[in-house]
Coordinates of C-alpha atoms in Angstrom, one line a residue:
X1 CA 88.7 -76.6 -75.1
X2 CA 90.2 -79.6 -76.2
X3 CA 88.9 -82.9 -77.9
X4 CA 91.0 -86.3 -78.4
X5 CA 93.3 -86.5 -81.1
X6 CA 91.4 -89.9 -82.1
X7 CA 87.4 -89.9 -80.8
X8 CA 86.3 -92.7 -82.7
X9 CA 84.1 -95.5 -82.0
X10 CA 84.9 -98.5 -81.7
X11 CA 83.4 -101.5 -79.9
X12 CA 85.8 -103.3 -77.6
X13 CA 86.5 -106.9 -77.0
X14 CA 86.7 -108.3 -73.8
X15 CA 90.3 -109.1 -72.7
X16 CA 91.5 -112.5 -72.1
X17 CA 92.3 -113.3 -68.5
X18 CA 95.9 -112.9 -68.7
X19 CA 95.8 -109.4 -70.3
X20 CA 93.6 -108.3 -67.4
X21 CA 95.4 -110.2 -64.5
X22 CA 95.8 -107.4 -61.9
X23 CA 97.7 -107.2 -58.9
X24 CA 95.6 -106.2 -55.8
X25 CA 98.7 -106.0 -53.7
X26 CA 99.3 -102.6 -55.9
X27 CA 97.4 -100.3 -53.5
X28 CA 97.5 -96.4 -53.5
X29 CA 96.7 -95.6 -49.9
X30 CA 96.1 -93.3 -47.1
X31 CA 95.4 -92.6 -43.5
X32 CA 95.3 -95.3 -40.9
X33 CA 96.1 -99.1 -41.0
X34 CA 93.2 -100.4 -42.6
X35 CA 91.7 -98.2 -44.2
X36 CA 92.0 -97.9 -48.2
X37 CA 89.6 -94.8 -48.6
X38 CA 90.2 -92.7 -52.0
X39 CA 93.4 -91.5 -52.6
X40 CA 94.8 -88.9 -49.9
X41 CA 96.5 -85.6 -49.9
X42 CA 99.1 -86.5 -51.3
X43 CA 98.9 -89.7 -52.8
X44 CA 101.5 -92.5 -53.2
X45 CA 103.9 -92.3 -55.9
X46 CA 102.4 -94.7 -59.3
X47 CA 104.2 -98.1 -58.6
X48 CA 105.2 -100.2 -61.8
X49 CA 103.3 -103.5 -62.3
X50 CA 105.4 -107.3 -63.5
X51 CA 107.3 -106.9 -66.7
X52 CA 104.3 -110.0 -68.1
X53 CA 101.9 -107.8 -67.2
X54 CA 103.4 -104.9 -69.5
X55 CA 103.6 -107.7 -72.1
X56 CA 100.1 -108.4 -71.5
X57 CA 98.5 -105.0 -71.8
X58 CA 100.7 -104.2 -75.1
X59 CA 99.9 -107.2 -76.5
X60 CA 95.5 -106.6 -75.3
X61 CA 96.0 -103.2 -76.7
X62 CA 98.2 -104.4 -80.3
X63 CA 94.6 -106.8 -80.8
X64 CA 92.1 -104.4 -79.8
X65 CA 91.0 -106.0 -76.7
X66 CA 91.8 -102.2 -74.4
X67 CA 92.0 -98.9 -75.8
X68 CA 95.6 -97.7 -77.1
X69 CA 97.1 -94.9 -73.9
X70 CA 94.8 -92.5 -73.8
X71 CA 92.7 -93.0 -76.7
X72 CA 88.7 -92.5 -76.2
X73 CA 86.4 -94.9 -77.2
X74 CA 83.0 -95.2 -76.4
X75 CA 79.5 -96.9 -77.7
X76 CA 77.3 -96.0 -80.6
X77 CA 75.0 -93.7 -78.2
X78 CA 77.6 -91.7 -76.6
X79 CA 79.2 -88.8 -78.1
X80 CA 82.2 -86.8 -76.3
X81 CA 81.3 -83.1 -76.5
X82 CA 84.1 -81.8 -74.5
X83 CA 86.8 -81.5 -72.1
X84 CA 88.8 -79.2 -70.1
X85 CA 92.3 -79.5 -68.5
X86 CA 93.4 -79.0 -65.5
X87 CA 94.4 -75.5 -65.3
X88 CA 95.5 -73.3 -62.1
X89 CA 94.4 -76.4 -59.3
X90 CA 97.5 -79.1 -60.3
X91 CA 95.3 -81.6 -57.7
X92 CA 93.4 -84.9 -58.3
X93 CA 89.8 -84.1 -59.4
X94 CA 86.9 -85.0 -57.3
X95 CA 83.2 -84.5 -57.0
X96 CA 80.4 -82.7 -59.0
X97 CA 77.5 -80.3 -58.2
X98 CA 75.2 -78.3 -60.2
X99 CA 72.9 -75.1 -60.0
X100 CA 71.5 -73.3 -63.2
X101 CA 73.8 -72.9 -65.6
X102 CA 76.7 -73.8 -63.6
X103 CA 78.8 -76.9 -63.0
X104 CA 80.9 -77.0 -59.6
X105 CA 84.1 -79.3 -59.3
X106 CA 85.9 -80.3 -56.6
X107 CA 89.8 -81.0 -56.8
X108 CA 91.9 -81.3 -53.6
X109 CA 93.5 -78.2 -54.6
X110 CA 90.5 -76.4 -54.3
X111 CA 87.4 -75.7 -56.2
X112 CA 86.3 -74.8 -59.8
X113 CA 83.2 -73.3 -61.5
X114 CA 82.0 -73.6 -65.2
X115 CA 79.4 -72.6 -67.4
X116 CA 77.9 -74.7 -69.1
X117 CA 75.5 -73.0 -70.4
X118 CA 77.2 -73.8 -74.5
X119 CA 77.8 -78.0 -73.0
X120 CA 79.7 -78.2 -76.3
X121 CA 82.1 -75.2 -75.0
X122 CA 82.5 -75.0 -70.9
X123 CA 83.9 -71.7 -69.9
X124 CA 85.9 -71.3 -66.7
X125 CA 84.1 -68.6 -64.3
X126 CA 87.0 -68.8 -61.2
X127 CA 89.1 -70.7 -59.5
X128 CA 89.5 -70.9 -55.7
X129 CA 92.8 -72.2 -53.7
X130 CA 92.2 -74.1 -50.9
X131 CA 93.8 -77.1 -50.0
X132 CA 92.6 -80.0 -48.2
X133 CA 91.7 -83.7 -49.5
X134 CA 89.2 -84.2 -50.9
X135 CA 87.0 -81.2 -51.3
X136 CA 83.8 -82.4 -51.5
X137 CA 81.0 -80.4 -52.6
X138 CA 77.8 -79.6 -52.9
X139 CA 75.7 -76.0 -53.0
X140 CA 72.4 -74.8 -51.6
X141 CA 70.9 -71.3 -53.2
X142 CA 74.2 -68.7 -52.5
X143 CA 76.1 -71.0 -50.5
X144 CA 79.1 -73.4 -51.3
X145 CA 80.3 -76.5 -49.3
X146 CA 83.5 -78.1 -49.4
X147 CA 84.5 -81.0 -47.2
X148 CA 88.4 -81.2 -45.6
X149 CA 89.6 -84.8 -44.8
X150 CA 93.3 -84.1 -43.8
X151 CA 94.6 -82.5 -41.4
X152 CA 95.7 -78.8 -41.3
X153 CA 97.7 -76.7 -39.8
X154 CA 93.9 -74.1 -39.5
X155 CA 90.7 -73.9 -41.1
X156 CA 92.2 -71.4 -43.9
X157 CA 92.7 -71.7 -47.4
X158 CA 96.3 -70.9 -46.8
X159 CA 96.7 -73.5 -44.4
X160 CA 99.8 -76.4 -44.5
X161 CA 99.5 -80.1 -43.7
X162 CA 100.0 -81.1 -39.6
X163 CA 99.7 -83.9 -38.3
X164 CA 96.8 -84.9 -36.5
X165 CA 98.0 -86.2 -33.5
X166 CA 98.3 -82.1 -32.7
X167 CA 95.4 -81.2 -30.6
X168 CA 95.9 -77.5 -33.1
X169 CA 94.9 -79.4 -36.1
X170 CA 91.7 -78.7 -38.2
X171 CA 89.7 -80.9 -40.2
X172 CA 86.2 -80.2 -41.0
X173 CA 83.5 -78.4 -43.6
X174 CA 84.3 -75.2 -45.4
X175 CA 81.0 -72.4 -46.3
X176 CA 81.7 -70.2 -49.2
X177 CA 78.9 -67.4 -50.5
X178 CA 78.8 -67.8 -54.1
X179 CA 76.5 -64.9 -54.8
X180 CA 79.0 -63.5 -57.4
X181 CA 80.0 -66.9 -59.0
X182 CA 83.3 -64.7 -60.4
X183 CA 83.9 -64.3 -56.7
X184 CA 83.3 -67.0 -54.1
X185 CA 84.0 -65.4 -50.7
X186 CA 84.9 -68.0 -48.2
X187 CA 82.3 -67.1 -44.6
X188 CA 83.1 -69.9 -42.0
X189 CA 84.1 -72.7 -41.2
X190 CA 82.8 -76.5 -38.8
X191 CA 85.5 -78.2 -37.1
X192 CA 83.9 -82.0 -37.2
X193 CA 85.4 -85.2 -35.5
X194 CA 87.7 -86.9 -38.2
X195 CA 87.4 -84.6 -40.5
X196 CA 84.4 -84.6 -43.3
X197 CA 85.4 -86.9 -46.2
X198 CA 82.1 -86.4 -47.4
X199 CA 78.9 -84.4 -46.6
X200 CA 75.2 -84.3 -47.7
X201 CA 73.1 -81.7 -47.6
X202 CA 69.4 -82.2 -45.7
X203 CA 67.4 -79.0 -46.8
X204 CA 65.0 -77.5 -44.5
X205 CA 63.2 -74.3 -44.5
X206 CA 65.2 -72.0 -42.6
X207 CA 68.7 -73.9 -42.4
X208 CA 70.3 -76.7 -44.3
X209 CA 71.7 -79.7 -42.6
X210 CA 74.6 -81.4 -43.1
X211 CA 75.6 -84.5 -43.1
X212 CA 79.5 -84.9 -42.4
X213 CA 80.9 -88.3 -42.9
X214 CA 84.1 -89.4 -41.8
X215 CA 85.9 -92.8 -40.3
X216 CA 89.0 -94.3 -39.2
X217 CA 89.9 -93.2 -35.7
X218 CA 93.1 -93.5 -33.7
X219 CA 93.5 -93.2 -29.7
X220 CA 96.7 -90.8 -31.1
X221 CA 93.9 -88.2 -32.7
X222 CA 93.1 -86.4 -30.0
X223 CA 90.1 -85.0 -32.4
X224 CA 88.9 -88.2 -34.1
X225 CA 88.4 -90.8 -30.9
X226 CA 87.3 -94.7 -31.4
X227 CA 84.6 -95.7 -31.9
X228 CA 83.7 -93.1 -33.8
X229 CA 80.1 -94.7 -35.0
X230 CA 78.0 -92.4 -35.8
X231 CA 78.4 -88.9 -38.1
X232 CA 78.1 -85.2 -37.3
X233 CA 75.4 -83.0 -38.2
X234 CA 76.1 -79.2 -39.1
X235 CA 73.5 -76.8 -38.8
X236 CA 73.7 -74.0 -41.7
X237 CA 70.8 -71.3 -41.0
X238 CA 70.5 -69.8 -44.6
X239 CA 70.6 -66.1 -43.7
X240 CA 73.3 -66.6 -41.2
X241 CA 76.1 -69.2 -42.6
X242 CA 78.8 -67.8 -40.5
X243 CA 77.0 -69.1 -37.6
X244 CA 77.2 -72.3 -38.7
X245 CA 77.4 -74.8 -35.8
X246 CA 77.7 -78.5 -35.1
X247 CA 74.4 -79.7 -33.4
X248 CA 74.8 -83.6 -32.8
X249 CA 76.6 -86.9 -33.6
X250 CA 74.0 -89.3 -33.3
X251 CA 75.4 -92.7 -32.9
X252 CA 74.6 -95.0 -36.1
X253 CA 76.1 -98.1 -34.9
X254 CA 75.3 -98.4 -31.4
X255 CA 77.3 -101.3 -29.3
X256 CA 79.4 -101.8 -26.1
X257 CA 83.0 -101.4 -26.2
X258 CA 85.7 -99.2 -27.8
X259 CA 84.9 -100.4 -31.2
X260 CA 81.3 -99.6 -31.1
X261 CA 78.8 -102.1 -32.8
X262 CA 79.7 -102.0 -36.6
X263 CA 81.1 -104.4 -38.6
X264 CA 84.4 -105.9 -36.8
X265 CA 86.3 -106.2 -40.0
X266 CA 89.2 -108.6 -40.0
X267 CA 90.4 -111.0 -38.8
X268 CA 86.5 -112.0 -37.9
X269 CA 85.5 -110.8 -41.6
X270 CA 88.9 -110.7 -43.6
X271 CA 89.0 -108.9 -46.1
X272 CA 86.2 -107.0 -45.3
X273 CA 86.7 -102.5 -43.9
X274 CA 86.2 -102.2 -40.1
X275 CA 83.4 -99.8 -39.8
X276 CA 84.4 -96.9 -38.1
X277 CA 81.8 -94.0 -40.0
X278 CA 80.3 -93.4 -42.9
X279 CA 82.1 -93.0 -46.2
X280 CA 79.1 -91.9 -47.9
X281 CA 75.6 -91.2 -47.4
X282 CA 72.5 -90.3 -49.8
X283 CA 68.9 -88.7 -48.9
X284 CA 65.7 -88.5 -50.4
X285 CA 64.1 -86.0 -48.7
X286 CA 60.6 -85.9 -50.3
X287 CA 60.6 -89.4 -49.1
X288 CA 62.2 -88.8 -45.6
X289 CA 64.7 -91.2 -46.3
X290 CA 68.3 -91.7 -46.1
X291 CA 70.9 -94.6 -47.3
X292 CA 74.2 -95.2 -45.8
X293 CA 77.1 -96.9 -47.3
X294 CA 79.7 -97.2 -43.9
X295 CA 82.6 -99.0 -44.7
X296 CA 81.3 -102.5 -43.7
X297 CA 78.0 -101.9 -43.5
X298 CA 74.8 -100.8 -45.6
X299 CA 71.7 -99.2 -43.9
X300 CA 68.7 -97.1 -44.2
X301 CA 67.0 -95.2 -41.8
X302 CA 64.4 -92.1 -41.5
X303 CA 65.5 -88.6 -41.3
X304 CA 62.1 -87.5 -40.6
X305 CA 63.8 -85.3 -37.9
X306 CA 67.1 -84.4 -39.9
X307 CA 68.5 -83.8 -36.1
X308 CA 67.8 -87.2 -35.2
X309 CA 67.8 -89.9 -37.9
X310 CA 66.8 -93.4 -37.0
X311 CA 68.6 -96.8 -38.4
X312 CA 65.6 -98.9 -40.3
X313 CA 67.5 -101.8 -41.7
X314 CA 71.4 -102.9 -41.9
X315 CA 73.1 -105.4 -44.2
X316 CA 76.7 -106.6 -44.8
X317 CA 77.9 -108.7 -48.0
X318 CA 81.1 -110.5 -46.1
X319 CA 81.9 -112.7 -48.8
X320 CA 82.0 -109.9 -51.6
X321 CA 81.7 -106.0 -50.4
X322 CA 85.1 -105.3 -48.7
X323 CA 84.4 -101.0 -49.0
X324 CA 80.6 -99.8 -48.7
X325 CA 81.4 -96.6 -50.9
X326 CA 78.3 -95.1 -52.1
X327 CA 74.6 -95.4 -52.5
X328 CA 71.6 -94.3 -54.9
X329 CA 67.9 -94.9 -54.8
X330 CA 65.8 -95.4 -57.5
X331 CA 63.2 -93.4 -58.8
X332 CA 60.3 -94.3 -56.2
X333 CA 62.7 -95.4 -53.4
X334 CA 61.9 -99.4 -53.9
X335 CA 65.4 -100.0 -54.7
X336 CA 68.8 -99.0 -53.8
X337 CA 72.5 -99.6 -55.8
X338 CA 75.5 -99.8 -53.5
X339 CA 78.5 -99.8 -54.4
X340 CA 81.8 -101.4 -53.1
X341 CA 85.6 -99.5 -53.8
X342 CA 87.3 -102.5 -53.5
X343 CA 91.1 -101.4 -53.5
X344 CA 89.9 -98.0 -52.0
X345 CA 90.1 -96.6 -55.3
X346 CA 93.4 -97.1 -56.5
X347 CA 93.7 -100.7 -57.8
X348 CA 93.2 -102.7 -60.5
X349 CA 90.3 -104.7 -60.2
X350 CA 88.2 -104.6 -63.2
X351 CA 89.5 -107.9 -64.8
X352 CA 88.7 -111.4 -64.8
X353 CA 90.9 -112.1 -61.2
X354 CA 88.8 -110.1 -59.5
X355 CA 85.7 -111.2 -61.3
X356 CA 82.2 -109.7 -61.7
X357 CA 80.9 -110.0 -57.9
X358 CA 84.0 -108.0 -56.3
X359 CA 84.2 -104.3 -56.9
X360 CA 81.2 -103.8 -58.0
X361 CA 77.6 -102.8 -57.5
X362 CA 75.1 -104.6 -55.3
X363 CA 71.6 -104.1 -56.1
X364 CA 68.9 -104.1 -53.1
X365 CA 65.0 -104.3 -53.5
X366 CA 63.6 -102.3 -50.3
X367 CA 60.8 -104.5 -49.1
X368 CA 58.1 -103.8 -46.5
X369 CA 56.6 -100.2 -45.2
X370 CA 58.5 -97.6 -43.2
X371 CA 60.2 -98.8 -40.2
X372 CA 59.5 -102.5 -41.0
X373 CA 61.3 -102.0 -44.2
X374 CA 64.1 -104.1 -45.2
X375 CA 67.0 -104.4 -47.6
X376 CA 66.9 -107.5 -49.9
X377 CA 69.8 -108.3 -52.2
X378 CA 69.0 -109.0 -55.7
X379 CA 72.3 -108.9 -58.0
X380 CA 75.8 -107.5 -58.1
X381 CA 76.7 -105.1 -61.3
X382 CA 80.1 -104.4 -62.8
X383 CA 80.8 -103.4 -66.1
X384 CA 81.9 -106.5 -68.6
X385 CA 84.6 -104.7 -70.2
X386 CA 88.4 -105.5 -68.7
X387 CA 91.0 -103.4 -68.2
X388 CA 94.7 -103.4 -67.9
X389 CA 96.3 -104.1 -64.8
X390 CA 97.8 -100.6 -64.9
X391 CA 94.5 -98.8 -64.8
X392 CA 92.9 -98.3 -61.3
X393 CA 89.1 -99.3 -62.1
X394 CA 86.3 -100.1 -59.3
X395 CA 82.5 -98.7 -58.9
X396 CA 82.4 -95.2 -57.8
X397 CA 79.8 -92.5 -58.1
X398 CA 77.2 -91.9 -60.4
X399 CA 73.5 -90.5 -60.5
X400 CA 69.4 -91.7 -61.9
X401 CA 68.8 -90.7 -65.8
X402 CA 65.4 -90.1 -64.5
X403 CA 63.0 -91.8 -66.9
X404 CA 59.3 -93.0 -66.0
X405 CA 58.9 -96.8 -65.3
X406 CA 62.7 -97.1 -65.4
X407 CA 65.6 -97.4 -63.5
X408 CA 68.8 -96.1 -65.2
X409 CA 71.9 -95.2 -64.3
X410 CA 75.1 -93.0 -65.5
X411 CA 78.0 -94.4 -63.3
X412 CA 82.3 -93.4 -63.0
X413 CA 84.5 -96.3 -62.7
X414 CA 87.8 -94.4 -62.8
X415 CA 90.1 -95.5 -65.5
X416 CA 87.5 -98.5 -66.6
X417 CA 85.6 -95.1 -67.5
X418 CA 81.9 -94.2 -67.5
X419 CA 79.0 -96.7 -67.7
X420 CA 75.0 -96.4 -68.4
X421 CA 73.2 -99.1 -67.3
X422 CA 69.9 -100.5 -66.6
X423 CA 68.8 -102.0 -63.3
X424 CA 65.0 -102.0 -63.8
X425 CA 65.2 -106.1 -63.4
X426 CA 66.9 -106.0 -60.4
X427 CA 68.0 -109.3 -60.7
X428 CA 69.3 -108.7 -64.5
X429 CA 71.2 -105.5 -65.0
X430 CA 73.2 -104.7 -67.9
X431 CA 75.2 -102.1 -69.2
X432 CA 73.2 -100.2 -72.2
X433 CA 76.5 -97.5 -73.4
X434 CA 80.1 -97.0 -72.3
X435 CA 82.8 -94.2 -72.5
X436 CA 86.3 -94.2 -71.7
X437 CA 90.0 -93.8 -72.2
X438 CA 92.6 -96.3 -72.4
X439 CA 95.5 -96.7 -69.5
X440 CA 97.5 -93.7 -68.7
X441 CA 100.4 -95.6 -68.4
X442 CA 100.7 -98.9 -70.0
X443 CA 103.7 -99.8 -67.7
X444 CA 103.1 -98.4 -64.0
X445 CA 99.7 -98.8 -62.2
X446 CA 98.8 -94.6 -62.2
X447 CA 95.7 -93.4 -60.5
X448 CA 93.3 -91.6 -63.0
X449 CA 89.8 -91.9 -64.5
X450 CA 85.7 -90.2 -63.6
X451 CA 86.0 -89.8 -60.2
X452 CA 82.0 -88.9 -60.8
X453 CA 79.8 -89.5 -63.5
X454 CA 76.3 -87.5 -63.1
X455 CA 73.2 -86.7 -65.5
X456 CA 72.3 -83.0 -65.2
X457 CA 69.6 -81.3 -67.5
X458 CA 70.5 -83.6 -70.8
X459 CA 73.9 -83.9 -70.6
X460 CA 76.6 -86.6 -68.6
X461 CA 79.1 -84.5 -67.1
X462 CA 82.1 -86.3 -65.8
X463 CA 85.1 -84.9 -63.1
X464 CA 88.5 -87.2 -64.5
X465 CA 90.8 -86.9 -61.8
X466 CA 93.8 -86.4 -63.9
X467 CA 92.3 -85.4 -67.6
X468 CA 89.8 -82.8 -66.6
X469 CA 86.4 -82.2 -67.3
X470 CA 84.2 -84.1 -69.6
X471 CA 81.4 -83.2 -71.6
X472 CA 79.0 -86.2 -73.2
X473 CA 75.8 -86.5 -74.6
X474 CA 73.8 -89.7 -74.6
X475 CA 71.6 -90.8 -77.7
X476 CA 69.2 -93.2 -77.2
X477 CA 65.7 -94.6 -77.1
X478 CA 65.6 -95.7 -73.9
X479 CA 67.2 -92.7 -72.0
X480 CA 66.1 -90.0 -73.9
X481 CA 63.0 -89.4 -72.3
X482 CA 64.8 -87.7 -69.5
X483 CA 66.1 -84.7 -71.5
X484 CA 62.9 -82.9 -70.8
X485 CA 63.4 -83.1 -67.0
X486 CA 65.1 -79.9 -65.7
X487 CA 66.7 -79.2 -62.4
X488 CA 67.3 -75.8 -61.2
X489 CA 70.4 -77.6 -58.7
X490 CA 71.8 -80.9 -58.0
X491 CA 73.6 -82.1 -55.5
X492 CA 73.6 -86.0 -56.6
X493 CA 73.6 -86.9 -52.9
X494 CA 70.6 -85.3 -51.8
X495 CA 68.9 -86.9 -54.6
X496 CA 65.9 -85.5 -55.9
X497 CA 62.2 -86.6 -56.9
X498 CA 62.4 -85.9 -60.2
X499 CA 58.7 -86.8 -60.8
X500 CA 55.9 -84.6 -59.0
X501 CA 53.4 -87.3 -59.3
X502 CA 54.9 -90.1 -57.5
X503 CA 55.4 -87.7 -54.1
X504 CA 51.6 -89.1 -53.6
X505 CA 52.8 -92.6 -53.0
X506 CA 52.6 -93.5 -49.2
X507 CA 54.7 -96.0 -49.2
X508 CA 56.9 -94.6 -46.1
X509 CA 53.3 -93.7 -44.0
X510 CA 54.2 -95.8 -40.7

């Protein structure tokens, strides 16, 4: 285990304009025209930013505006507890799940399982090879899930990048048993069209669904067709994984023509992703309820039969959301926080060019009863601290601190680090603690920072794509009501009710 050299406190200053002008030309991209997902298998080399803005970030850093390179800083209520390295799985970092005592983290490498058991002093249990961006994942009782989003040469762990224009290729979800958590065993294996960036999982009694979600087609792919507008469902009978099969693709975004009836994109919305899928979706299942964040569009919709869920309510934000990343519900499912990876992830847009309203979170009130329901926006969320035009900072994924009456939130923002915030006025968020590093690089715009940021049993526990694994405890008042909530397993997608009680609201009777 290893701690900063220098984990002080220290409140920051906003930077001036100039030290946080960023250049949104600076992309790290991959896959298709288009579309600027997270980074991809192997993602483009760091690209060095103006010679002024080097000036600038020195000179923000020299007056305390931005942390020094790599130094932590964080608020008052936030102590660092931990953090591993990167050891045997050299690949960016990625997603988070949890069971027991046990934290699960992706890395495009592969996979990796703690215990955290001692939050002050993770041990390593194992360490699985197996290639294939991005490696979501998520776990059900003794099974494992990891999500492939590039295309391979088979559906092994041993397998080499091929092109996907090659009918041979194979791009899909992975099932490991994880019975012997020294030992994962890797059982079979769901070809799915376009690959699975992501997944969710949909429990049931005697199978868990899945959710794969995946976009950006090509006529070229003979395995990933236009439009593409919907997202495949996986079913995973619990006593018999390997026969794991895909069971439908139910269409999400019905319309006539090749492009299906999503959002166009450019040129009729510039600026704005072209939905082709979902990049990320998020159930509540004691609620029956699902929310979809598809590229350029937000909906929710009923998975009251997991097989066939039904679209409730769409929205778009054309003058603001260009990337519909992620979503969460709140406590209660009256509200739900989107968020928007302007830059796909690998850009600098946490400064005062971009502004508050671009890259950020968009907070909806969910109005009306089941299938009349509808999403209203309320306010956009983005953390007020700037960063230098060398660190790639937008909203990415984070989970509820689940505390009665309140609606709180533990988010990742890459390198602009990790934020806890409070939406209960949905019209008047604000950011109650922080936590983060300064740039890796203060001359050349490198992609680093929590790729997720989730509350589990007490603790924060954070996946940095390039510095590891963070431990952090928060201290406060208002959040600390949720240190007596325990979860046997979390997967933050398929979100839980963390409150017994509130499973009696019929809100969602139709």
């Amino acid at each position: 285990m290893t701690l900063s050299n220098n984990p002080r406190t220290r409140r920051r200053r906003l930077g001036v304009a100039a030290a946080a002008a960023g250049l949104l030309a600076a992309l790290i991209t991959a896959g298709p025209a288009g579309a600027t997902p997270d980074p991809g298998d192997n993602p483009a080399s760091p690209e060095r930013v103006s010679q002024s803005e080097v000036r600038d970030a020195k000179r923000a850093i020299a007056n305390g505006e931005i942390p020094g390179q790599d130094e932590i800083v964080h608020s008052d209520n936030i102590e660092h507890l931990a953090n591993i390295p990167k050891d045997a799985l050299p690949g960016t970092n990625s997603d988070l799940a949890f069971q027991g005592k046990y934290a699960f983290a992706g890395n495009y490498d592969g996979f990796r399982i703690f215990d955290i058991s001692n939050p002050k002093a993770p041990k390593t249990v194992s360490q699985v090879l197996c290639p294939g961006s991005q490696n979501d994942i998520s776990v059900s009782g003794n099974l494992l899930f990891l999500s492939t989003d590039s295309s391979r040469s088979d559906n092994s762990c041993a397998s080499t990048s091929q092109s996907a224009t090659n009918k041979d290729s194979w791009e899909g979800m992975k099932v490991f048993d994880i019975s012997d958590k020294r030992n994962p065993k890797y059982v079979s294996a769901v070809e799915t069209a376009c690959g699975s960036h992501t997944h969710t999982l949909v429990p049931d009694r005697k199978n868990v669904y899945v959710y794969v979600s995946s976009y950006s087609p090509l006529a070229a792919f003979p395995d990933c067709q236009p439009p593409h507008d919907g997202i495949s469902v996986i079913k995973v009978p619990k006593k018999a994984p390997q026969n794991a099969a895909v069971v439908g693709f139910p269409v999400l975004f019905p319309g006539e023509g090749p492009d299906g009836g999503g959002n166009p994109g450019g040129p009729t919305n510039p600026g704005v992703s072209k939905t082709t899928g979902c990049h990320d979706i998020t159930v509540l299942p004691s609620k029956d309820l699902a929310a979809g964040a598809c590229m350029g569009d937000g909906i929710l919709f009923s998975i009251k039969d997991p097989e066939r869920p039904k679209v409730i309510d769409r929205v778009q934000d054309n003058v603001n959301f260009a990337f519909w990343h992620s979503a969460t519900f709140n406590q209660g499912a009256k509200k739900i926080v989107f968020t928007d990876e302007l830059g796909g992830g690998g850009s600098a847009t946490c400064n005062a060019e971009v502004g508050p309203n671009r890259g950020a979170n968009g907070i909806y009130d969910i109005v009306g009863r089941g299938d009349k329901s509808k999403l209203e926006f309320r306010s956009y969320f983005k953390i007020p601290r700037h960063q230098a035009s060398t660190e790639n900072c937008v909203a990415h994924n984070g989970s509820v601190i689940p505390v009665r009456g309140k609606d709180l939130m533990v988010q990742a923002w890459y390198q602009g680090g990790i934020s806890v915030w409070d939406f209960t006025n949905s019209s008047r968020p604000k950011e109650i603690g922080y936590f983060e590093r300064g740039p890796i690089s203060t001359t050349t715009l490198v992609g680093g920072g929590s790729w997720s940021a989730y509350y589990y049993n007490g603790y924060i526990y954070s996946n940095d794509m390039a510095k590891g694994f963070d431990v952090l405890k928060l201290n406060d008042r208002r959040t600390d009501p949720a240190k007596k909530v325990r979860l046997h397993e979390l997967n933050v997608q398929t979100q839980p009710d963390y409150f017994d009680d509130d499973r009696d609201d019929d809100r969602w009777d139709d």
